[in-house]
Each structure stands twice: as structure tokens, then as C-alpha cells.
Amino acid sequence: GIQVEQSPPDLILQEGANSTLRCNFSDSVNNLQWFHQNPWGQLINLFYIPSGTKQNGRLSATTVATERYSLLYISSSQTTDSGVYFCAVLNTGNQFYFGTGTSLTVIP
Amino acid sequence: NAGVTQTPKFQVLKTGQSMTLQCAQDMNHEYMSWYRQDPGMGLRLIHYSVGAGITDQGEVPNGYNVSRSTTEDFPLRLLSAAPSQTSVYFCASSYLGNQPQHFGDGTRLSIL
């Protein structure tokens, strides 16, 4: 299967700070998505981004498929951004592989 | 629009018991999948389906069965529960062709 590595594993930020989360993957993929798991355990799709750059409010993501990595940017962080951020990739066989996540804590 | 609905939300079983976790979606999605989430390990794919009548194994299929008789429903069956299957289970669905996945709220399963 595809290896998906996320860094850093843990991150603590002061409210208002910016951060960059990274996702590296070991093989070509058809699909890459970023998810936020909130403190109640719900998984929310943030971006579907197999390549290129997308922005949604304070969040943006960039995937460089040829170099097998993706970045998630969080600007002006808020306490509601706390939770775990997962990267997931889809191989040619329709199987999704998740990274182990980045746990983000934003303190006021 | 209900999205992806999982039932039950919580369940406690004894070793050796069987049960079915239900998953239903109302978005006419072709692709449905089941994951388990264990502490520190992210989500791992158990089984998936690309359409009614078609299922396939994911990364960790042992001990689980699935069927897909309709587009809407994708139940996950534990035939003989084991303590190693204690986990949080998520169902997800999407359109085929590289589309974003939508997740249910999860089922927290404990096996004693």
C-alpha cells in the first residue's frame, strides 16, 4: 500500500499564529484530501486537491503531485481550529490510505 | 439532506458475539467504504464498494464482512467479535471519479 507521512505529529499554537502542515506520500495517487477531525470526533472534508492550490477562507492547500507532497496552511489560527488534521490519498485501485495525523492545539 | 448515517453510535459486545454496523447515504454515491480508527494509527480501510453488488477488501479486512445490495446501504458485519476489534468505526461515501469523501459520525465499539 501507499505510505502516507504527516508532520509535525503535534503542534501547539497561540491564537492568531500561522502554521503549515505537511503530507508526504510514497506513490502516485489519483486523489488527495485533507480532513479535520474535531474534538467530538467528526471528520470534515477540508479540501479535495489532487494537484494545484485551493483556498477556503483562512485555509489553503497545495499539492505537488510530481514530488509527492501536499501542504495545508492555516492562517490566523483560532481555537476552533483545534483537532486532528488528516491527509488521505487514493491509489489506482480505489483504496484510500490515511496518514497518522497532525494534532493541533490552539491556545487563546 | 441526511448525508451519511451510521447506527448505532455506541455498542458494547462480549467476545464471540456478532453484530452489524449500519451505514446509509442519501446522496446516490457509488463509492462507499468502512474504516477503523485506533489511537495513534489514523484511519485504516476495512472494505470498500464501487457500486451495488461490488465489494472489495481494504487494508485490514480480517474478521469483517460487507455486502452492497443497494446503492444506499453498506452494512459491516462482525461475525465473532474479538477484543482486538475494539475501535471507532467510520463509514464514508463519495461519487466515483476523484470526488471528496463524506463521513458519518462514527460508531464507538467496545468488545469485552
Short mmCIF file of C-alpha atoms in Angstrom, two decimals, chain A residues 6-89:
data_model
loop_
_atom_site.label_atom_id
_atom_site.label_comp_id
_atom_site.label_asym_id
_atom_site.label_seq_id
_atom_site.Cartn_x
_atom_site.Cartn_y
_atom_site.Cartn_z
CA GLN A 6 2.36 13.66 8.13
CA SER A 7 4.39 16.22 10.00
CA PRO A 8 4.59 17.52 12.58
CA PRO A 9 2.71 14.96 14.70
CA ASP A 10 1.78 17.60 17.29
CA LEU A 11 1.55 21.36 17.12
CA ILE A 12 0.65 23.97 19.72
CA LEU A 13 -0.10 27.49 18.54
CA GLN A 14 -1.05 30.78 20.08
CA GLU A 15 -4.31 32.13 18.69
CA GLY A 16 -3.59 34.27 15.64
CA ALA A 17 -0.47 32.39 14.58
CA ASN A 18 0.05 30.74 11.19
CA SER A 19 1.06 27.14 10.55
CA THR A 20 1.97 24.71 7.78
CA LEU A 21 1.16 21.01 7.90
CA ARG A 22 2.87 18.60 5.54
CA CYS A 23 1.81 15.32 3.94
CA ASN A 24 4.28 13.11 2.04
CA PHE A 25 3.16 10.06 0.10
CA SER A 26 5.16 7.22 -1.39
CA ASP A 27 3.49 6.61 -4.77
CA SER A 28 1.42 8.24 -7.49
CA VAL A 29 -2.13 8.98 -6.39
CA ASN A 30 -5.41 9.81 -8.09
CA ASN A 31 -6.88 11.79 -5.27
CA LEU A 32 -5.68 13.62 -2.18
CA GLN A 33 -7.91 15.02 0.52
CA TRP A 34 -7.42 16.91 3.78
CA PHE A 35 -9.75 16.32 6.71
CA HIS A 36 -10.24 17.95 10.09
CA GLN A 37 -11.35 15.75 12.97
CA ASN A 38 -12.90 17.98 15.59
CA PRO A 39 -12.81 17.29 19.34
CA TRP A 40 -16.17 15.49 19.04
CA GLY A 41 -14.66 13.02 16.58
CA GLN A 42 -16.41 14.22 13.43
CA LEU A 43 -14.42 14.14 10.20
CA ILE A 44 -14.90 17.17 7.99
CA ASN A 45 -13.60 17.31 4.44
CA LEU A 46 -11.49 20.45 4.01
CA PHE A 47 -10.03 20.04 0.55
CA TYR A 48 -10.09 17.67 -2.37
CA ILE A 49 -6.80 18.57 -4.03
CA PRO A 50 -5.01 16.01 -6.25
CA SER A 51 -2.85 18.83 -7.63
CA GLY A 52 -2.52 22.60 -7.58
CA THR A 53 -3.64 25.09 -4.96
CA LYS A 54 -7.00 25.81 -3.38
CA GLN A 55 -8.11 28.31 -0.79
CA ASN A 56 -11.09 28.39 1.55
CA GLY A 57 -11.12 31.32 3.92
CA ARG A 58 -8.15 31.09 6.30
CA LEU A 59 -7.20 27.67 4.99
CA SER A 60 -5.35 26.85 1.82
CA ALA A 61 -3.74 23.72 0.41
CA THR A 62 -1.14 22.96 -2.22
CA THR A 63 -0.35 19.56 -3.74
CA VAL A 64 2.74 18.94 -5.87
CA ALA A 65 1.88 15.52 -7.24
CA THR A 66 5.16 15.09 -9.16
CA GLU A 67 7.09 15.50 -5.89
CA ARG A 68 4.55 13.52 -3.83
CA TYR A 69 3.67 16.02 -1.15
CA SER A 70 0.88 18.30 -0.05
CA LEU A 71 0.81 21.25 2.33
CA LEU A 72 -2.06 22.63 4.39
CA TYR A 73 -1.76 26.24 5.50
CA ILE A 74 -3.73 27.64 8.40
CA SER A 75 -3.56 31.40 8.84
CA SER A 76 -4.68 33.48 11.83
CA SER A 77 -5.47 30.32 13.78
CA GLN A 78 -8.49 30.22 16.09
CA THR A 79 -9.31 27.92 18.99
CA THR A 80 -11.95 26.26 16.81
CA ASP A 81 -9.15 25.07 14.52
CA SER A 82 -8.03 22.65 17.25
CA GLY A 83 -8.30 18.97 16.46
CA VAL A 84 -6.50 16.46 14.28
CA TYR A 85 -5.75 17.08 10.61
CA PHE A 86 -5.53 14.06 8.33
CA CYS A 87 -4.26 13.68 4.82
CA ALA A 88 -5.70 10.81 2.74
CA VAL A 89 -4.68 9.54 -0.69
#
